Every structure is written in structure tokens, then in C-alpha cells.
CSV table of C-alpha atoms and ligand atoms in Angstrom, one decimal:
chain,number,residue,atom,x,y,z
A,2,UNK,CA,-10.8,-3.2,14.0
A,3,UNK,CA,-10.4,-6.0,11.3
A,4,UNK,CA,-13.5,-5.7,9.7
A,5,UNK,CA,-11.4,-4.4,6.2
A,6,UNK,CA,-10.8,-8.0,6.2
A,7,UNK,CA,-14.2,-8.8,4.9
A,8,UNK,CA,-13.0,-7.9,1.4
A,9,UNK,CA,-9.9,-9.3,1.7
A,10,UNK,CA,-11.2,-12.9,2.9
A,11,UNK,CA,-13.5,-12.4,-0.1
A,12,UNK,CA,-10.9,-11.7,-2.6
A,13,UNK,CA,-8.9,-14.6,-1.7
A,14,UNK,CA,-11.2,-16.9,-1.2
A,15,UNK,CA,-12.8,-16.4,-4.8
A,16,UNK,CA,-9.5,-16.8,-6.2
A,17,UNK,CA,-8.4,-20.0,-4.4
A,18,UNK,CA,-7.8,-22.7,-6.8
A,19,UNK,CA,-8.2,-26.1,-5.9
A,20,UNK,CA,-4.8,-28.2,-4.5
A,21,UNK,CA,-3.9,-30.6,-7.2
A,22,UNK,CA,-6.0,-34.5,-5.9
A,23,UNK,CA,-2.6,-36.1,-7.8
A,24,UNK,CA,0.1,-34.2,-6.0
A,25,UNK,CA,-1.8,-34.0,-2.7
A,26,UNK,CA,0.2,-35.6,0.2
A,27,UNK,CA,3.1,-37.0,-1.3
A,28,UNK,CA,5.7,-35.9,1.0
A,29,UNK,CA,3.5,-36.2,4.3
A,30,UNK,CA,5.2,-36.9,6.8
A,31,UNK,CA,8.6,-36.3,5.2
A,32,UNK,CA,11.5,-33.4,6.5
A,33,UNK,CA,11.5,-30.8,4.2
A,34,UNK,CA,14.5,-28.9,3.6
A,35,UNK,CA,13.9,-26.0,1.3
A,36,UNK,CA,17.4,-24.4,-0.1
A,37,UNK,CA,17.0,-20.1,-1.1
A,38,UNK,CA,19.3,-19.7,-4.2
A,39,UNK,CA,20.7,-17.2,-3.6
A,40,UNK,CA,20.9,-14.0,-6.4
A,41,UNK,CA,20.5,-17.2,-8.8
A,42,UNK,CA,18.1,-16.9,-11.9
A,43,UNK,CA,16.7,-19.1,-14.3
A,44,UNK,CA,18.2,-17.5,-17.6
A,45,UNK,CA,22.0,-19.4,-16.6
A,46,UNK,CA,19.7,-22.7,-16.2
A,47,UNK,CA,20.7,-25.5,-19.4
A,48,UNK,CA,23.0,-22.4,-20.7
A,49,UNK,CA,26.2,-21.9,-21.1
A,50,UNK,CA,28.4,-19.8,-21.2
A,51,UNK,CA,31.7,-19.1,-23.8
A,52,UNK,CA,31.1,-23.0,-24.3
A,53,UNK,CA,31.3,-23.5,-20.8
A,54,UNK,CA,28.2,-24.7,-18.8
A,55,UNK,CA,27.3,-23.0,-16.0
A,56,UNK,CA,25.0,-24.5,-14.0
A,57,UNK,CA,25.9,-28.7,-14.9
A,58,UNK,CA,23.8,-30.1,-11.4
A,59,UNK,CA,20.8,-28.3,-11.9
A,60,UNK,CA,21.2,-29.3,-15.7
A,61,UNK,CA,21.3,-32.6,-14.6
A,62,UNK,CA,18.3,-32.6,-11.8
A,63,UNK,CA,16.0,-30.8,-14.7
A,64,UNK,CA,16.1,-33.8,-16.3
A,65,UNK,CA,15.6,-35.8,-13.2
A,66,UNK,CA,13.2,-38.7,-12.6
A,67,UNK,CA,12.5,-37.3,-9.0
A,68,UNK,CA,12.6,-33.5,-10.2
A,69,UNK,CA,9.8,-31.2,-11.0
A,70,UNK,CA,11.5,-28.6,-12.6
A,71,UNK,CA,9.3,-24.7,-13.0
A,72,UNK,CA,11.1,-22.7,-15.5
A,73,UNK,CA,8.3,-19.8,-15.5
A,74,UNK,CA,8.0,-18.9,-12.1
A,75,UNK,CA,8.7,-15.1,-11.2
A,76,UNK,CA,10.9,-13.4,-8.2
A,77,UNK,CA,8.2,-10.9,-6.3
A,78,UNK,CA,10.7,-9.6,-4.2
A,79,UNK,CA,11.2,-5.4,-3.5
A,80,UNK,CA,13.6,-3.9,-1.4
A,81,UNK,CA,13.5,-6.2,1.3
A,82,UNK,CA,15.7,-8.3,-1.1
A,83,UNK,CA,16.4,-12.0,0.2
A,84,UNK,CA,13.9,-11.3,3.8
A,85,UNK,CA,11.5,-10.6,0.6
A,86,UNK,CA,11.6,-13.9,-0.5
A,87,UNK,CA,11.5,-15.8,2.8
A,88,UNK,CA,8.6,-13.7,3.5
A,89,UNK,CA,6.5,-14.8,0.4
A,90,UNK,CA,7.8,-17.8,1.0
A,91,UNK,CA,6.7,-18.4,4.8
A,92,UNK,CA,2.8,-16.4,4.2
A,93,UNK,CA,2.6,-16.3,0.2
A,94,UNK,CA,1.9,-12.3,0.4
A,95,UNK,CA,3.5,-10.2,-1.2
A,96,UNK,CA,5.7,-8.0,0.3
A,97,UNK,CA,5.6,-4.0,1.1
A,98,UNK,CA,5.3,-1.8,-2.2
A,99,UNK,CA,8.6,0.2,0.2
A,100,UNK,CA,10.7,-0.7,3.0
A,101,UNK,CA,11.3,-4.4,4.0
A,102,UNK,CA,8.7,-6.3,5.4
A,103,UNK,CA,11.2,-7.5,8.1
A,104,UNK,CA,11.4,-4.6,9.5
A,105,UNK,CA,8.9,-3.0,9.3
A,106,UNK,CA,6.4,-5.6,10.5
A,107,UNK,CA,8.4,-8.1,12.4
A,108,UNK,CA,5.9,-8.1,15.0
A,109,UNK,CA,2.9,-9.1,13.3
A,110,UNK,CA,0.6,-12.1,13.6
A,111,UNK,CA,1.2,-14.5,10.4
A,112,UNK,CA,0.4,-17.5,9.5
A,113,UNK,CA,3.3,-18.6,7.9
A,114,UNK,CA,4.3,-22.3,6.8
A,115,UNK,CA,6.8,-23.5,9.8
A,116,UNK,CA,3.9,-22.7,12.3
A,117,UNK,CA,1.7,-24.6,9.7
A,118,UNK,CA,4.3,-27.5,9.7
A,119,UNK,CA,4.9,-26.7,13.3
A,120,UNK,CA,1.0,-27.7,14.2
A,121,UNK,CA,1.6,-31.1,12.5
A,122,UNK,CA,4.6,-32.1,15.0
A,123,UNK,CA,7.5,-30.7,12.4
A,124,UNK,CA,10.9,-29.1,14.0
A,125,UNK,CA,11.5,-26.1,12.7
A,126,UNK,CA,14.6,-24.1,12.2
A,127,UNK,CA,16.1,-21.4,9.7
A,128,UNK,CA,20.6,-22.0,8.8
A,129,UNK,CA,21.9,-18.6,7.7
A,130,UNK,CA,25.4,-18.6,7.9
A,131,UNK,CA,25.1,-14.9,8.8
A,132,UNK,CA,24.4,-12.6,11.9
A,133,UNK,CA,20.9,-13.0,13.3
A,134,UNK,CA,20.2,-9.6,13.5
A,135,UNK,CA,20.7,-9.2,9.0
A,136,UNK,CA,17.8,-8.1,7.8
A,137,UNK,CA,16.1,-8.4,11.5
A,138,UNK,CA,15.8,-11.8,10.7
A,139,UNK,CA,16.2,-13.2,14.7
A,140,UNK,CA,12.8,-11.0,15.6
A,141,UNK,CA,10.7,-11.5,12.6
A,142,UNK,CA,11.5,-15.3,12.8
A,143,UNK,CA,9.4,-15.7,15.9
A,144,UNK,CA,6.6,-13.9,14.1
A,145,UNK,CA,7.3,-16.7,11.6
A,146,UNK,CA,7.0,-19.2,15.1
A,147,UNK,CA,10.5,-20.7,13.3
A,148,UNK,CA,11.6,-22.9,16.9
A,149,UNK,CA,15.1,-22.3,16.1
A,150,UNK,CA,17.4,-19.6,14.5
A,151,UNK,CA,21.3,-21.3,13.4
A,152,UNK,CA,23.0,-18.3,12.2
A,153,UNK,CA,26.7,-17.3,11.8
A,154,UNK,CA,27.0,-18.6,15.7
A,155,UNK,CA,26.2,-21.8,15.2
A,156,UNK,CA,29.1,-22.5,12.1
A,157,UNK,CA,32.8,-22.6,12.3
A,158,UNK,CA,34.2,-20.6,9.5
A,159,UNK,CA,37.6,-22.9,9.3
A,160,UNK,CA,40.9,-21.2,7.5
A,161,UNK,CA,40.1,-20.6,4.0
A,162,UNK,CA,36.1,-21.3,4.2
A,163,UNK,CA,35.0,-17.8,3.9
A,164,UNK,CA,35.0,-15.7,0.9
A,165,UNK,CA,33.1,-12.0,0.3
A,166,UNK,CA,29.9,-12.0,2.9
A,167,UNK,CA,31.3,-14.9,4.8
A,168,UNK,CA,31.0,-18.7,5.0
A,169,UNK,CA,31.4,-20.2,1.8
A,170,UNK,CA,27.8,-22.0,1.6
A,171,UNK,CA,30.2,-25.7,0.8
A,172,UNK,CA,31.3,-26.0,4.5
A,173,UNK,CA,28.3,-24.2,5.5
A,174,UNK,CA,26.0,-27.2,3.5
A,175,UNK,CA,28.5,-29.7,4.8
A,176,UNK,CA,28.0,-28.5,8.7
A,177,UNK,CA,23.9,-27.9,7.9
A,178,UNK,CA,23.5,-31.3,7.2
A,179,UNK,CA,25.4,-32.0,10.5
A,180,UNK,CA,22.8,-29.8,12.1
A,181,UNK,CA,19.8,-31.3,10.0
A,182,UNK,CA,21.3,-35.0,11.4
A,183,UNK,CA,20.3,-33.8,15.3
A,184,UNK,CA,17.3,-32.7,14.3
A,185,UNK,CA,14.0,-34.5,15.7
A,186,UNK,CA,12.4,-35.6,13.1
A,187,UNK,CA,10.3,-34.7,11.0
A,188,UNK,CA,11.8,-31.4,10.2
A,189,UNK,CA,11.2,-27.8,8.5
A,190,UNK,CA,14.9,-27.3,8.1
A,191,UNK,CA,15.8,-23.5,5.8
A,192,UNK,CA,19.2,-23.0,4.3
A,193,UNK,CA,20.5,-19.5,2.8
A,194,UNK,CA,23.0,-19.4,1.0
A,195,UNK,CA,26.0,-16.8,0.6
A,196,UNK,CA,28.5,-16.6,-1.8
A,197,UNK,CA,26.1,-15.9,-5.1
A,198,UNK,CA,25.9,-12.3,-3.6
A,199,UNK,CA,27.0,-9.4,-5.4
A,200,UNK,CA,30.0,-8.2,-5.2
A,201,UNK,CA,30.5,-12.2,-6.8
A,202,UNK,CA,33.7,-12.7,-5.8
A,203,UNK,CA,35.5,-16.1,-5.3
A,204,UNK,CA,39.1,-17.3,-4.2
A,205,UNK,CA,40.7,-18.9,-7.1
A,206,UNK,CA,40.7,-22.5,-6.0
A,207,UNK,CA,36.6,-21.8,-6.2
A,208,UNK,CA,36.8,-20.1,-9.9
A,209,UNK,CA,35.3,-23.7,-11.9
A,210,UNK,CA,34.7,-22.0,-15.0
A,211,UNK,CA,36.2,-18.5,-16.6
A,212,UNK,CA,34.8,-14.9,-16.3
A,213,UNK,CA,32.5,-14.1,-18.8
A,214,UNK,CA,34.2,-10.9,-20.9
A,215,UNK,CA,31.5,-7.8,-20.9
A,216,UNK,CA,32.2,-4.3,-19.2
A,217,UNK,CA,30.6,-6.0,-16.9
A,218,UNK,CA,32.5,-7.3,-14.0
A,219,UNK,CA,29.6,-7.9,-12.2
A,220,UNK,CA,28.4,-9.9,-14.8
A,221,UNK,CA,31.2,-11.4,-16.1
A,222,UNK,CA,31.9,-12.6,-11.6
A,223,UNK,CA,28.3,-13.8,-12.1
A,224,UNK,CA,28.8,-16.8,-14.0
A,225,UNK,CA,31.2,-18.1,-12.1
A,226,UNK,CA,29.4,-17.5,-8.3
A,227,UNK,CA,26.7,-19.3,-10.1
A,228,UNK,CA,28.6,-22.2,-11.0
A,229,UNK,CA,30.1,-22.1,-7.4
A,230,UNK,CA,26.6,-22.4,-5.8
A,231,UNK,CA,25.9,-25.6,-8.2
A,232,UNK,CA,29.0,-27.3,-7.2
A,233,UNK,CA,27.4,-26.7,-3.5
A,234,UNK,CA,24.1,-27.8,-4.6
A,235,UNK,CA,25.8,-31.1,-5.5
A,236,UNK,CA,27.6,-31.2,-2.2
A,237,UNK,CA,24.6,-31.0,-0.4
A,238,UNK,CA,22.9,-33.9,-2.0
A,239,UNK,CA,25.8,-35.9,-1.2
A,240,UNK,CA,25.7,-35.0,2.2
A,241,UNK,CA,22.3,-35.6,2.7
A,242,UNK,CA,23.0,-39.1,0.9
A,243,UNK,CA,25.8,-39.7,3.3
A,244,UNK,CA,23.7,-38.5,6.1
A,245,UNK,CA,21.2,-40.8,5.6
A,246,UNK,CA,18.2,-38.3,5.7
A,247,UNK,CA,18.3,-38.1,1.7
A,248,UNK,CA,15.2,-40.8,1.5
A,249,UNK,CA,13.0,-39.1,4.2
A,250,UNK,CA,13.5,-36.3,3.0
A,251,UNK,CA,12.3,-33.4,0.0
A,252,UNK,CA,14.3,-30.7,-1.2
A,253,UNK,CA,12.8,-27.6,-2.5
A,254,UNK,CA,14.9,-24.9,-4.4
A,255,UNK,CA,14.5,-21.3,-5.6
A,256,UNK,CA,16.3,-18.7,-6.7
A,257,UNK,CA,15.5,-15.6,-4.0
A,258,UNK,CA,15.6,-12.7,-6.7
A,259,UNK,CA,18.1,-11.2,-9.7
A,260,UNK,CA,21.5,-11.3,-9.3
A,261,UNK,CA,22.3,-9.0,-12.5
A,262,UNK,CA,20.0,-5.6,-12.2
A,263,UNK,CA,19.5,-3.5,-15.3
A,264,UNK,CA,22.4,-1.5,-14.7
A,265,UNK,CA,24.0,-4.7,-16.5
A,266,UNK,CA,21.4,-4.2,-18.8
A,267,UNK,CA,24.5,-3.5,-22.1
A,268,UNK,CA,26.1,-6.6,-20.8
A,269,UNK,CA,23.3,-8.6,-20.4
A,270,UNK,CA,22.3,-8.2,-24.2
A,271,UNK,CA,26.0,-8.6,-25.4
A,272,UNK,CA,25.2,-12.3,-23.6
A,273,UNK,CA,21.9,-13.2,-24.6
A,274,UNK,CA,22.3,-11.8,-28.2
A,275,UNK,CA,19.5,-9.4,-27.9
A,276,UNK,CA,18.2,-6.4,-26.8
A,277,UNK,CA,17.0,-5.9,-23.6
A,278,UNK,CA,13.4,-4.2,-24.1
A,279,UNK,CA,11.1,-4.1,-20.8
A,280,UNK,CA,10.0,-7.0,-22.1
A,281,UNK,CA,13.1,-8.9,-22.0
A,282,UNK,CA,14.1,-7.7,-19.0
A,283,UNK,CA,11.0,-8.5,-16.9
A,284,UNK,CA,11.9,-12.4,-18.6
A,285,UNK,CA,14.7,-12.0,-16.7
A,286,UNK,CA,13.1,-12.1,-13.4
A,287,UNK,CA,12.2,-15.9,-13.7
A,288,UNK,CA,14.4,-17.3,-10.9
A,289,UNK,CA,14.5,-21.5,-10.9
A,290,UNK,CA,12.5,-24.1,-8.7
A,291,UNK,CA,12.9,-26.9,-7.9
A,292,UNK,CA,11.3,-29.7,-5.9
A,293,UNK,CA,12.9,-32.9,-5.7
A,294,UNK,CA,11.9,-35.9,-4.3
A,295,UNK,CA,13.1,-39.0,-3.8
A,296,UNK,CA,11.4,-42.3,-5.0
A,297,UNK,CA,8.8,-40.4,-6.6
A,298,UNK,CA,8.9,-40.9,-10.3
A,299,UNK,CA,7.1,-37.2,-10.7
A,300,UNK,CA,10.2,-35.9,-12.5
A,301,UNK,CA,9.1,-32.9,-15.0
A,302,UNK,CA,9.7,-29.9,-16.5
A,303,UNK,CA,6.4,-28.0,-15.7
A,304,UNK,CA,6.2,-24.8,-17.8
A,305,UNK,CA,3.1,-23.4,-15.8
A,306,UNK,CA,4.1,-20.1,-15.3
A,307,UNK,CA,4.1,-18.6,-11.8
A,308,UNK,CA,5.4,-16.4,-8.7
A,309,UNK,CA,6.9,-17.7,-5.8
A,310,UNK,CA,3.8,-16.1,-3.4
A,311,UNK,CA,2.8,-19.6,-5.5
A,312,UNK,CA,5.7,-22.0,-4.0
A,313,UNK,CA,4.1,-22.2,0.2
A,314,UNK,CA,0.5,-23.7,-1.2
A,315,UNK,CA,1.9,-25.9,-3.7
A,316,UNK,CA,4.5,-27.2,-1.1
A,317,UNK,CA,2.1,-27.6,1.8
A,318,UNK,CA,-0.2,-29.9,-0.7
A,319,UNK,CA,2.6,-31.9,-1.1
A,320,UNK,CA,3.1,-32.2,2.6
A,321,UNK,CA,-0.6,-32.7,3.0
A,322,UNK,CA,-1.3,-29.8,4.8
A,323,UNK,CA,-4.6,-27.8,4.0
A,324,UNK,CA,-4.1,-24.8,3.4
A,325,UNK,CA,-8.1,-23.6,2.4
A,326,UNK,CA,-9.0,-21.3,4.6
A,327,UNK,CA,-5.6,-19.6,4.8
A,328,UNK,CA,-5.3,-16.0,3.3
A,329,UNK,CA,-3.0,-16.9,1.1
A,330,UNK,CA,-2.6,-15.3,-2.7
A,331,UNK,CA,-0.5,-17.8,-4.3
A,332,UNK,CA,-2.3,-21.3,-5.1
A,333,UNK,CA,-0.7,-25.0,-5.9
A,334,UNK,CA,1.1,-24.8,-9.2
A,335,UNK,CA,0.0,-28.5,-9.8
A,336,UNK,CA,-3.6,-27.0,-9.7
A,337,UNK,CA,-5.5,-27.5,-12.4
A,338,UNK,CA,-6.7,-24.7,-11.3
A,339,UNK,CA,-4.0,-22.7,-11.0
A,340,UNK,CA,-4.2,-19.4,-12.7
A,341,UNK,CA,-0.3,-18.1,-14.7
A,342,UNK,CA,0.3,-15.5,-13.8
A,343,UNK,CA,3.3,-13.6,-11.9
A,344,UNK,CA,2.1,-10.0,-10.4
A,345,UNK,CA,6.1,-8.6,-10.1
A,346,UNK,CA,6.3,-5.9,-6.6
A,347,UNK,CA,6.1,-3.1,-9.1
A,348,UNK,CA,3.2,-3.7,-10.7
A,349,UNK,CA,4.6,-4.9,-13.9
A,350,UNK,CA,2.8,-9.2,-14.1
A,351,UNK,CA,3.3,-12.0,-16.6
A,352,UNK,CA,0.2,-13.6,-17.5
A,353,UNK,CA,-0.3,-17.0,-20.2
A,354,UNK,CA,-0.8,-14.0,-23.2
A,355,UNK,CA,0.8,-11.1,-21.7
A,356,UNK,CA,3.3,-9.4,-20.5
A,357,UNK,CA,3.2,-5.3,-18.5
A,358,UNK,CA,6.4,-3.6,-18.4
A,359,UNK,CA,7.8,0.2,-19.1
A,360,UNK,CA,3.6,0.7,-19.4
A,361,UNK,CA,3.7,-1.3,-22.1
A,362,UNK,CA,1.4,-4.3,-22.7
A,363,UNK,CA,3.4,-6.7,-24.6
A,364,UNK,CA,2.1,-10.1,-26.2
A,365,UNK,CA,4.1,-12.9,-24.2
A,366,UNK,CA,6.2,-15.2,-26.4
A,367,UNK,CA,6.9,-12.7,-29.0
A,368,UNK,CA,7.3,-9.8,-26.7
A,369,UNK,CA,5.8,-7.4,-29.8
A,370,UNK,CA,4.1,-4.6,-28.1
A,371,UNK,CA,0.0,-4.4,-28.7
A,372,UNK,CA,-3.0,-2.9,-27.8
A,373,UNK,CA,-3.0,-1.6,-24.4
A,374,UNK,CA,-6.2,-2.0,-24.0
A,375,UNK,CA,-5.6,-6.3,-23.4
A,376,UNK,CA,-3.8,-5.5,-20.7
A,377,UNK,CA,-6.4,-3.3,-18.8
A,378,UNK,CA,-8.6,-5.4,-16.7
A,379,UNK,CA,-5.2,-7.6,-15.4
A,380,UNK,CA,-4.0,-4.3,-14.7
A,381,UNK,CA,-6.8,-3.3,-12.3
A,382,UNK,CA,-7.2,-6.7,-10.9
A,383,UNK,CA,-2.9,-6.6,-9.7
A,384,UNK,CA,-3.0,-3.5,-8.5
A,385,UNK,CA,-6.0,-4.8,-6.7
A,386,UNK,CA,-4.2,-7.8,-5.5
A,387,UNK,CA,-1.1,-6.0,-4.2
A,388,UNK,CA,-3.4,-3.7,-2.7
A,389,UNK,CA,-5.4,-6.2,-0.6
A,390,UNK,CA,-1.8,-7.9,0.3
A,391,UNK,CA,-0.1,-4.5,2.2
A,392,UNK,CA,-3.3,-4.2,3.5
A,393,UNK,CA,-3.4,-6.9,5.5
A,394,UNK,CA,0.5,-6.0,6.6
A,395,UNK,CA,-0.3,-2.5,7.2
A,396,UNK,CA,-3.3,-3.4,9.6
A,397,UNK,CA,-1.7,-6.7,11.0
A,398,UNK,CA,-5.5,-8.1,10.2
A,399,UNK,CA,-4.6,-12.0,10.9
A,400,UNK,CA,-5.1,-11.1,13.8
A,401,UNK,CA,-8.4,-11.1,13.6
A,402,UNK,CA,-8.7,-14.0,11.4
A,403,UNK,CA,-9.3,-17.7,12.9
A,404,UNK,CA,-7.5,-20.2,9.8
A,405,UNK,CA,-8.9,-23.0,11.8
A,406,UNK,CA,-12.6,-22.0,11.3
A,407,UNK,CA,-12.2,-18.9,8.3
A,408,UNK,CA,-13.5,-17.3,10.9
A,409,UNK,CA,-13.3,-13.6,11.6
A,410,UNK,CA,-12.4,-12.5,15.5
A,411,UNK,CA,-13.3,-9.2,14.9
A,412,UNK,CA,-13.4,-8.1,18.4
A,413,UNK,CA,-10.5,-9.3,19.6
A,414,UNK,CA,-8.6,-5.8,20.1
B,510,GP9,C1,22.1,-11.8,3.9
B,510,GP9,C2,21.7,-12.6,2.8
B,510,GP9,C3,21.9,-12.0,1.5
B,510,GP9,O1,21.7,-12.4,5.2
B,510,GP9,O2,20.5,-13.4,2.7
B,510,GP9,O3,21.0,-10.5,1.8
B,510,GP9,P1,20.4,-9.9,0.5
B,510,GP9,O4,21.3,-8.9,0.2
B,510,GP9,O5,20.4,-10.9,-0.7
B,510,GP9,O6,19.3,-9.4,0.5
B,511,MN,MN1,19.6,-12.7,-1.8
């Protein structure tokens, strides 16, 4: 009947960090553009492969005066892959331990970022060049109160514009910006890319660097499709500037999940020049997170350890939207009080001091195996947190919650 929510609310409240005052509202009233960087992992940023730069444009952004780059943000997705990352972004809840929440709980009550911004007068949409029903997006987006879903039917796939799973990212971005130009402002538009997806195939003319030379064709090609995605992002920025939308928008980009699974550890070890232990494997779950605020001068590399659940509170604080009463498990990455940690969906976690993976406690930084007792308290907290989040989803508990007041409406059935 919703009474389970009391414990969850107490936990969420006790663990909340006050958002940063310095960053509060610095993007208020601006358009919000969020880009999902398919399969992009942080290990490729500011690195080379056989002497060739993998992500030249994103590398530039890491030192740009208007860009904050987070190198230590971890993905927290499970079986729902891209859709899990969307779920985390919109709700600051963990996805499920089994199955994709977009499929299993697509009809629940949520309090999404889109709903919050909609309440502030924002027009909201998602743009993605795939069929509507993939990952049950069409259903879930209704529950997330996203006004409009521009799927493949809203895009024109010209000759040579498709590869791998479908429309290439460059023509996709060109048309997405045209769609944005038609939206009433301010808007929140979310763009989901597709080209940098397993099996990472490209047309010859889009291969801007060589393949790698390991025994894994997957990893070898991954460098090329990542390079292509970087080029597409550069194109997106150019298009936004040409359309006049750039100055009045903030652009947030995040990697959704790993592209290279543990099946390719030998090849990955060859590239990184070190053995892929469970410790290294956990470190490879880092995905890039960029916050680009034109004209802000706020650019820096922010080493804070965090997870995808921190994206919603971080973004909404920048947008000047309060989340004090929201049932969110993350917190503002710019907050002094933000706790440096990331709990993975499978129970692994990273804190400032420890990495827990493969049932082993490691020292963060050195990767040395240490006394498991040191990790024990946090292992327990990680389990509790994942359980509370799961309870909300399984019980559809946000039905009983009024985030305006923070009151529980236990009477409502
Ligand atoms: C499909 C795209 C890729 O529309 O988002 O999904 P993934 O396989 O990465 O979850
Ligand atoms: Mn994906």
C-alpha cells in the first residue's frame, strides 16, 4: 500500500547532498540538449591507437573553457543497455538486476527529468533513428512524460546515409538540429546515436583512422567507429552554431555503457599494455560525461568519482530546478557534499579508496588486493541502495509520492 516507501524516503533523505550554490541555475532558461554517446568508454578519450588520435574533437573539449569533463563517471546499466542509461538519466534510479525496466515497468509512475522540465515550460522530445518500439521506448516515453518521440519515421535516410544498425550519426545530427530549430524554446531534446554500436562496421569513406591489430575484430573496429562518433559530435556543434541555437543551449553528453565486453580482455590487454584484472575491468566501466555551457567560462576537468545516477541532479541544478524532495539516488557532482562513489548494477562499486570487484577488495589507485573487511561496510550499503531502488520500481511506489511536498499519499491505491 505504499508504506514501504517510508524507509526508502528516509534513506534517500539521509544520503542527499545539498546541490552546489555556485553552479545553481547557471543554465536556467537555456535549451538543454543531451546526447547519448553510444558505447563510448572513457579509455579512448585523450589516447592514441597506433599513433592516431581516437577522439580529437572530444579531446579538445576536455580543455575547453566552457566544458566540464568528468573522467571518473561510471556507467550503471544492466541488461537494458542504452535504455537503462536513459532510465538512470531521467530518474536517478538504478535499473533492474534482471531484465530491462523499459520493458518490465514501462507503465509505472515516474518523476522524470523531462516531466520536471516540462513543468518549467520546456518542450521535450527524444530523437533516435530507430523504430519506436525498440526497447519499448514508445510506451516508456509516455510514462516519462516526454512530449514527442521522433523515431526513424521523422528522418530521411538518403543514399549512403545508413550503415550497421541504420542511419549514420552525421546525417542524424544534421536532421536533429533541423528538428530542434522547429521546436518552441526553451526545449529539452535528447539525441541517441547509433553508429558506434556492435559490430562496429563502417563504410570505407567513414573510416578516419586505421583498425587496431589485435585478435579481436570487435576491438579493432571499435576505434574506427569511436573516431566516427567523435567526428559526428564535431558536426553537431557546427550545425548548432550555424542554426543559431548554440548560444542559448547547454550540451550534455554521456557514454551509455561499455562497447567492449570482457570477452575481449586479451585484445584489450594488448592495447592497454596491462593485464585486465577484475580491478582493471571495473575501471574500464568509466564512460565520458561532458557538460558544455557556452559562454560560461566554467570549463575544467572534474575528477570527482560518480555514476550515471548523478547526471539528473547535476543537470537539474544547472537548470535552476530544485530536486530537494525528489526520490533520487544520485546527487549533484558539483556539490561539496557529493560522496565519491559509483555502485554498479551488478554489485561492484568504486569509492575514493576502494574498488570492489570479483568478490575482492582492492585499493583504488594501486589496484592492490587489500583486507576484505575494509570494503565490508560499503558492500552492505551498496546492497541496501540497490534494494531500495528496486523496491520503488517493483512496487511502482512513486504512485504514492508527492514530490512537491515530500508527502506520502498512502491512501491512494
Ligand atoms: C537501439 C540503440 C542501441 O535503438 O539504442 O541499443 P543497445 O543495444 O546499445 O541497448
Ligand atoms: Mn547502447
